[in-house]
PDB file of C-alpha atoms and ligand atoms in Angstrom:
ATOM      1  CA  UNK A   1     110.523 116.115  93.990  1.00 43.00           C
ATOM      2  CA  UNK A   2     114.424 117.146  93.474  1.00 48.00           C
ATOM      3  CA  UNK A   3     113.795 120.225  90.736  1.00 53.00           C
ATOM      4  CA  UNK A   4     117.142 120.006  89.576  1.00 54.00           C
ATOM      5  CA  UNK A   5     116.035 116.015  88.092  1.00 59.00           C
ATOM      6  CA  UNK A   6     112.954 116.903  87.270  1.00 72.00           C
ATOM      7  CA  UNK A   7     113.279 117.015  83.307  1.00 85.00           C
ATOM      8  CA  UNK A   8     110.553 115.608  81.229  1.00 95.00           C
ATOM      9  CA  UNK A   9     111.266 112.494  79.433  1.00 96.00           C
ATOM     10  CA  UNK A  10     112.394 112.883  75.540  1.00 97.00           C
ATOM     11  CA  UNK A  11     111.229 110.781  72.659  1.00 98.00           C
ATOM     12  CA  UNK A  12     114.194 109.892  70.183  1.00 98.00           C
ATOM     13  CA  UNK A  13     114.080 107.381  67.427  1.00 98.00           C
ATOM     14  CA  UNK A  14     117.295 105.529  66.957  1.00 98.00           C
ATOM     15  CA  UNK A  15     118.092 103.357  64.002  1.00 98.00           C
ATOM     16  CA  UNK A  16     120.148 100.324  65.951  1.00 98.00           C
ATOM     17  CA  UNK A  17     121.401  97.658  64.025  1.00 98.00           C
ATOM     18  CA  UNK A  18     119.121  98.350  60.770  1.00 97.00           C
ATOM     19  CA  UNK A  19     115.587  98.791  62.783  1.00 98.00           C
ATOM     20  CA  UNK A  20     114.272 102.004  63.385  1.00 98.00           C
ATOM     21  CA  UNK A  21     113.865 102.004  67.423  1.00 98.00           C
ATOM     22  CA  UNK A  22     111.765 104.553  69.306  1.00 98.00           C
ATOM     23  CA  UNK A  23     111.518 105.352  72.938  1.00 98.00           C
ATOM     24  CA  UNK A  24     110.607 108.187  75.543  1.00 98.00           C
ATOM     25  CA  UNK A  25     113.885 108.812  77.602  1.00 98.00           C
ATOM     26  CA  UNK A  26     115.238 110.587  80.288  1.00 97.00           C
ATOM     27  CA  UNK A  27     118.020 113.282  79.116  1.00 97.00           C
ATOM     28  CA  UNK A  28     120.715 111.505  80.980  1.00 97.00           C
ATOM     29  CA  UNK A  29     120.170 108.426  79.717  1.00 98.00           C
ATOM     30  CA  UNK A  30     123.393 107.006  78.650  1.00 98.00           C
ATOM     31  CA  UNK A  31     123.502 105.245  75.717  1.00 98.00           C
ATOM     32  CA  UNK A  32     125.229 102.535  77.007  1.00 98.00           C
ATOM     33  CA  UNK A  33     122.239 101.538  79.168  1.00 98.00           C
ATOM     34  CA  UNK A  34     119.567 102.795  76.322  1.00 98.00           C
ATOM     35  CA  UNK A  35     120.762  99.296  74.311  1.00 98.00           C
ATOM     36  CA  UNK A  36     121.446  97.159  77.249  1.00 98.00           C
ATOM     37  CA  UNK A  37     118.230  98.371  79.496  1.00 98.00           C
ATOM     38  CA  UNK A  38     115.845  99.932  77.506  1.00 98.00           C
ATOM     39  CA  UNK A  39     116.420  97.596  74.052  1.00 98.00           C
ATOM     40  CA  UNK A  40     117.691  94.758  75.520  1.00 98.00           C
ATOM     41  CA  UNK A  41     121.177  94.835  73.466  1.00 98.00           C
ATOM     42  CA  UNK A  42     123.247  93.044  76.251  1.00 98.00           C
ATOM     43  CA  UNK A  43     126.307  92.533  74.291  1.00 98.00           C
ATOM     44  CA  UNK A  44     126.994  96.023  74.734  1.00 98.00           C
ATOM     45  CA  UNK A  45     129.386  96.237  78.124  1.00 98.00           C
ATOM     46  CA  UNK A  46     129.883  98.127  80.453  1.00 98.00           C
ATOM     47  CA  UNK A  47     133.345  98.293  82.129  1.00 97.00           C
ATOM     48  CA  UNK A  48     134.400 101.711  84.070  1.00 97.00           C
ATOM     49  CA  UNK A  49     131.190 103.608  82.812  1.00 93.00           C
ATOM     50  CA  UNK A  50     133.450 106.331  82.560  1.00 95.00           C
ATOM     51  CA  UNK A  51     134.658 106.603  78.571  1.00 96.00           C
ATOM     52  CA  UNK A  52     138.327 104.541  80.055  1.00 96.00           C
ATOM     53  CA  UNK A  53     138.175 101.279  78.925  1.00 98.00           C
ATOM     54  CA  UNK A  54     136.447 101.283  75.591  1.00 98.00           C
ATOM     55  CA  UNK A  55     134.500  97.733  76.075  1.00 98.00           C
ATOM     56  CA  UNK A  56     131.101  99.569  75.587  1.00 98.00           C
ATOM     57  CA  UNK A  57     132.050 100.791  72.195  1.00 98.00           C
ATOM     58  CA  UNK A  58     129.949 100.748  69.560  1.00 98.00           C
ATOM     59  CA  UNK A  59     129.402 101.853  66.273  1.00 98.00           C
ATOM     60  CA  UNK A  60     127.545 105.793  65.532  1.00 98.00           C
ATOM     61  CA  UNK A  61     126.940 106.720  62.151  1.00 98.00           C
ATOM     62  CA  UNK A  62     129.643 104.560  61.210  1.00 96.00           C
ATOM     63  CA  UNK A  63     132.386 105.891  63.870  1.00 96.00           C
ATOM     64  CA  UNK A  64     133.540 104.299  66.680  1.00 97.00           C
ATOM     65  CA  UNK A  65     132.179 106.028  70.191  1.00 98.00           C
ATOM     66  CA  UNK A  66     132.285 104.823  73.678  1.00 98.00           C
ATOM     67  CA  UNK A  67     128.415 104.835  74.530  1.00 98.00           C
ATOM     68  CA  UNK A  68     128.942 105.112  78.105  1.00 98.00           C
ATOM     69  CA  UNK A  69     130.041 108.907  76.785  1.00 98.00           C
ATOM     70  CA  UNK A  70     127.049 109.675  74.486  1.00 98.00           C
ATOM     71  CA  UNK A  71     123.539 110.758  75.401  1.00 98.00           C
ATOM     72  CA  UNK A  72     120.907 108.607  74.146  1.00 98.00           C
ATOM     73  CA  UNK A  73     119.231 111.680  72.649  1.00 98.00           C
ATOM     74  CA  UNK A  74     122.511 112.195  71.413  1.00 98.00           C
ATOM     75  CA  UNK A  75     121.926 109.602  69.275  1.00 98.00           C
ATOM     76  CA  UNK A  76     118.470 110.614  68.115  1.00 98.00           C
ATOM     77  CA  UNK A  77     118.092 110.253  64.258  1.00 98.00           C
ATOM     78  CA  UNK A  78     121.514 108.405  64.423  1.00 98.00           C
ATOM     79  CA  UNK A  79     122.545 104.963  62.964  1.00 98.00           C
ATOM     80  CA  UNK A  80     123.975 102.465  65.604  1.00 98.00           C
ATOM     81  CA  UNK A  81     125.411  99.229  65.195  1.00 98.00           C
ATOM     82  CA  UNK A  82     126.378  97.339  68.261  1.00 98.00           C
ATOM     83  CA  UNK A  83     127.941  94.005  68.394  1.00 98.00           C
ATOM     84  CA  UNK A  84     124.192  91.762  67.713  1.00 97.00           C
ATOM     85  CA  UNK A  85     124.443  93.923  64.315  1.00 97.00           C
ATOM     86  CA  UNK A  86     127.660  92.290  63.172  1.00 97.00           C
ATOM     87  CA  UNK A  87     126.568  88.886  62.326  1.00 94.00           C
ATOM     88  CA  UNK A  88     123.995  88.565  59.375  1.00 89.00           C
ATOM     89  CA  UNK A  89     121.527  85.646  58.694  1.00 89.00           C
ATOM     90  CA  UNK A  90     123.351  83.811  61.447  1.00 89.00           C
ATOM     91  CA  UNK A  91     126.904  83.836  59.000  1.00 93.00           C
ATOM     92  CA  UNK A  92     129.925  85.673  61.348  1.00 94.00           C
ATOM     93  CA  UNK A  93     131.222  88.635  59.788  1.00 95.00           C
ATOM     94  CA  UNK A  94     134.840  88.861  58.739  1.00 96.00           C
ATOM     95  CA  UNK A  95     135.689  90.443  62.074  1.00 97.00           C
ATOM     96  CA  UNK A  96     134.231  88.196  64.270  1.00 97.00           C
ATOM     97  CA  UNK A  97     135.636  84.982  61.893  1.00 97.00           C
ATOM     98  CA  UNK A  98     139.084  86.673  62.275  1.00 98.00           C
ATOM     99  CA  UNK A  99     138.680  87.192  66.590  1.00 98.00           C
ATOM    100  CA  UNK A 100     138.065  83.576  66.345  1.00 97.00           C
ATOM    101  CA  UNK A 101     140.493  82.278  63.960  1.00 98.00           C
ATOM    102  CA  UNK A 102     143.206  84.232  65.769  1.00 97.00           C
ATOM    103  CA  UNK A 103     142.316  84.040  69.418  1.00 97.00           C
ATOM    104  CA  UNK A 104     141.929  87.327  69.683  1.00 97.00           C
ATOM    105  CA  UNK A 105     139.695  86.806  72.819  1.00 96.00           C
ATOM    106  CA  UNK A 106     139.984  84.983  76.457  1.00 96.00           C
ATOM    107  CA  UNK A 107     136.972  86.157  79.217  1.00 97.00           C
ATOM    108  CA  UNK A 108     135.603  87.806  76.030  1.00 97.00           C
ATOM    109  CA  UNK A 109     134.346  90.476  78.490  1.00 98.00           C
ATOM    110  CA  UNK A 110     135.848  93.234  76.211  1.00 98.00           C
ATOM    111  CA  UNK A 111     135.514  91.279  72.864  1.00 98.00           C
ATOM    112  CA  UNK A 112     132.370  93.611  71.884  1.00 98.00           C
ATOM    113  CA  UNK A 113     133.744  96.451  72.205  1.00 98.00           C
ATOM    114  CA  UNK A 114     137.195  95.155  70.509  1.00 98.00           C
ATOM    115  CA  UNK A 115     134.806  94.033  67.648  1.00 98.00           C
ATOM    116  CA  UNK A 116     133.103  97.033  67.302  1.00 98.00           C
ATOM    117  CA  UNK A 117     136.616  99.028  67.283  1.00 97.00           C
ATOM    118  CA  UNK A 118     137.905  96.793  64.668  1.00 97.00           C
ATOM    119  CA  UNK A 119     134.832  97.197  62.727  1.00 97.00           C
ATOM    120  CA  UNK A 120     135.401 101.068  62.740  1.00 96.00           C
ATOM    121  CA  UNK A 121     138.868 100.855  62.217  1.00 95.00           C
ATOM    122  CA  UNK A 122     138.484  98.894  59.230  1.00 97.00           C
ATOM    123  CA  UNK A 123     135.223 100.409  57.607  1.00 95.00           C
ATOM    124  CA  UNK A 124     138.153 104.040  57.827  1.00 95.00           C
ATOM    125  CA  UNK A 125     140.829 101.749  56.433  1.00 96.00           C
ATOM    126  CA  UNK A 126     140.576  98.783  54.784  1.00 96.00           C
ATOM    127  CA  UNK A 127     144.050  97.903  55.018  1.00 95.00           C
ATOM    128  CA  UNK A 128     145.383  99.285  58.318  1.00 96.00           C
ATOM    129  CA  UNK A 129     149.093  98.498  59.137  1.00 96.00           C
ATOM    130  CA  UNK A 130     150.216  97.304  62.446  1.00 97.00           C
ATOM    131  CA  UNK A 131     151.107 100.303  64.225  1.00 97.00           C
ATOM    132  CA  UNK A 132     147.587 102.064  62.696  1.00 96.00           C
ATOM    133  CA  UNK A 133     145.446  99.135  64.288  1.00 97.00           C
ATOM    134  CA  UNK A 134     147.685  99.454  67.766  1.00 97.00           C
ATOM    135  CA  UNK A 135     146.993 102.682  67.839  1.00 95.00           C
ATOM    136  CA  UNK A 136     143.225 102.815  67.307  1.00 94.00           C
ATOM    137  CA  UNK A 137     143.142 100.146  70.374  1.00 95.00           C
ATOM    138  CA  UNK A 138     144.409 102.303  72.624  1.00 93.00           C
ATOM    139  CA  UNK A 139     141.728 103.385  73.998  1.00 90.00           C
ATOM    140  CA  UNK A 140     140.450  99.272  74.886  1.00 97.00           C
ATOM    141  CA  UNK A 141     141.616  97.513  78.097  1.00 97.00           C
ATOM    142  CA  UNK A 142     141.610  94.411  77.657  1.00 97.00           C
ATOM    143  CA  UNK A 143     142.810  92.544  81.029  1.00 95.00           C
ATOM    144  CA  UNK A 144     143.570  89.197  78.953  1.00 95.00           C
ATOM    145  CA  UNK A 145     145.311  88.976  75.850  1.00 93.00           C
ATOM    146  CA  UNK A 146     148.061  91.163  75.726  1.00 93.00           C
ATOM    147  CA  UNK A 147     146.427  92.498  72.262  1.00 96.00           C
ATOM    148  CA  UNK A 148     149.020  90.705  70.591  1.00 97.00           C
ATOM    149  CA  UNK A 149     146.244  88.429  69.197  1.00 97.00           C
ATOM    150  CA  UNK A 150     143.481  91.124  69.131  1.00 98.00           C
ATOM    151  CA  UNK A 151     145.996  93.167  67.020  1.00 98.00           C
ATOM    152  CA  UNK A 152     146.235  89.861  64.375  1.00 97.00           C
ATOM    153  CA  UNK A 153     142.728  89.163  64.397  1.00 98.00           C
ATOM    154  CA  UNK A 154     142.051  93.126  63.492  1.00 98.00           C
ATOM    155  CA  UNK A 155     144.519  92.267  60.268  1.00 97.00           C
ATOM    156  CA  UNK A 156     143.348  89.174  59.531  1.00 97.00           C
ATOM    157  CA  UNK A 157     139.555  90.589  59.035  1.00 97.00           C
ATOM    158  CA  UNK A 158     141.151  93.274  56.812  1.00 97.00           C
ATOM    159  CA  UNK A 159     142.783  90.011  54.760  1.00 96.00           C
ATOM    160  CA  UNK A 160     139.445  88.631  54.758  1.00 96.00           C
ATOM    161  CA  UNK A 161     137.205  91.587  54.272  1.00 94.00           C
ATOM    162  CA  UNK A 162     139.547  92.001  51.221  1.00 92.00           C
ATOM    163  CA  UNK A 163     139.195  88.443  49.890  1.00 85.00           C
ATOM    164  CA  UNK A 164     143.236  87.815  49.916  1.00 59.00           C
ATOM    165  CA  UNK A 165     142.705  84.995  53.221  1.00 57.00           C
ATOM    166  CA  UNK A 166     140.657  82.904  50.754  1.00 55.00           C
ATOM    167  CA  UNK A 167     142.871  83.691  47.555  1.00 54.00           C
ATOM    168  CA  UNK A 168     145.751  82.327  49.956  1.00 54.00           C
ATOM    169  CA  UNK A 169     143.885  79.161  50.988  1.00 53.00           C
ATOM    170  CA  UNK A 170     142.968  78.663  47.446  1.00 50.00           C
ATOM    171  CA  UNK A 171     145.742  78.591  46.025  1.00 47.00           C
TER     172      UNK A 171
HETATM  173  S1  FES B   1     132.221 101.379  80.020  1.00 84.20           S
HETATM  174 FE1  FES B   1     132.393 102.867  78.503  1.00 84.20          FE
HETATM  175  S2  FES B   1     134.501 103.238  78.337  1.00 84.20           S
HETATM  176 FE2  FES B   1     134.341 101.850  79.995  1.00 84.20          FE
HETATM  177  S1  FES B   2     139.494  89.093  76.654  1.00 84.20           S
HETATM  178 FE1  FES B   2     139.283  89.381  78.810  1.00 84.20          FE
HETATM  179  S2  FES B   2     139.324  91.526  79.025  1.00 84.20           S
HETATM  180 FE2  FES B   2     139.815  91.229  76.945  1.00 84.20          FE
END
């Protein structure tokens, strides 16, 4: 057996999405492939599996964090929402609503991680101006869009997260 891999597993317990998940992991275990392989939490990614493209993203203790670049114990005692955790009793959250009211997808292949970002982005500043929300999507490639309509769907959740879309509509 290679000594140098030989590292005994580690159990972690993970809050992911509101349930308290436990396992018995290997140290390198990337995050990224603790949701996808060992929970099951496909809509988690993977693009360059090198922290570059930002479509693994996902939410730790509240802050956004490529999880391609974290340690599942990393994450031990942590809080994790990926993008299964946005939606609640089958209702779209505001972000989602907004990527879909505004296009702000094509392939969809980075769409979770763009979600997740905006989530982030938003839950630091409710009302983010344009060049704030360009700016925390730099670190997403997204092969499709352009971001021009990724950038409007990020302000139009921040228009509905703050009730002024429907204040508009009603009135
Ligand atoms: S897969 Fe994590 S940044 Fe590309
Ligand atoms: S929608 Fe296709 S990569 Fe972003």
């Amino acid at each position: 057996m290679d000594q140098a891999t030989d590292v005994a597993p580690i159990p972690i317990a993970v809050t992911v999405n509101g349930q308290l998940r436990r396992a018995t992991v290997e140290p390198r275990l990337l995050l990224a492939h603790f949701l996808r392989d060992t929970l099951g939490l496909t809509g988690t990614h993977i693009g360059c599996n090198t922290a570059q493209c930002g479509v693994c993203t996902v939410l730790l203790d509240g802050r956004p964090v490529k999880s391609c670049n974290v340690l599942a114990v990393q994450a031990d005692g942590a809080s994790v929402v990926t993008v299964e955790g946005l939606a609640r009793d089958g209702e779209l959250n505001p972000v989602q609503e907004a990527f879909w009211a505004k296009h702000g997808l094509q392939c969809g292949f980075c769409t979770p991680g763009a979600q997740m970002l905006a989530a982030g982005i938003l839950a630091e500043d409710p009302h983010p101006t344009e060049a704030a929300v360009r700016e925390a999507l730099d670190g997403l490639y997204c092969r499709c869009t352009g971001y021009e309509n990724i950038v409007r769907a990020v302000r139009y959740a921040a228009e509905l997260m703050s009730g002024a879309a429907e204040a508009k509509e009603g009135a």
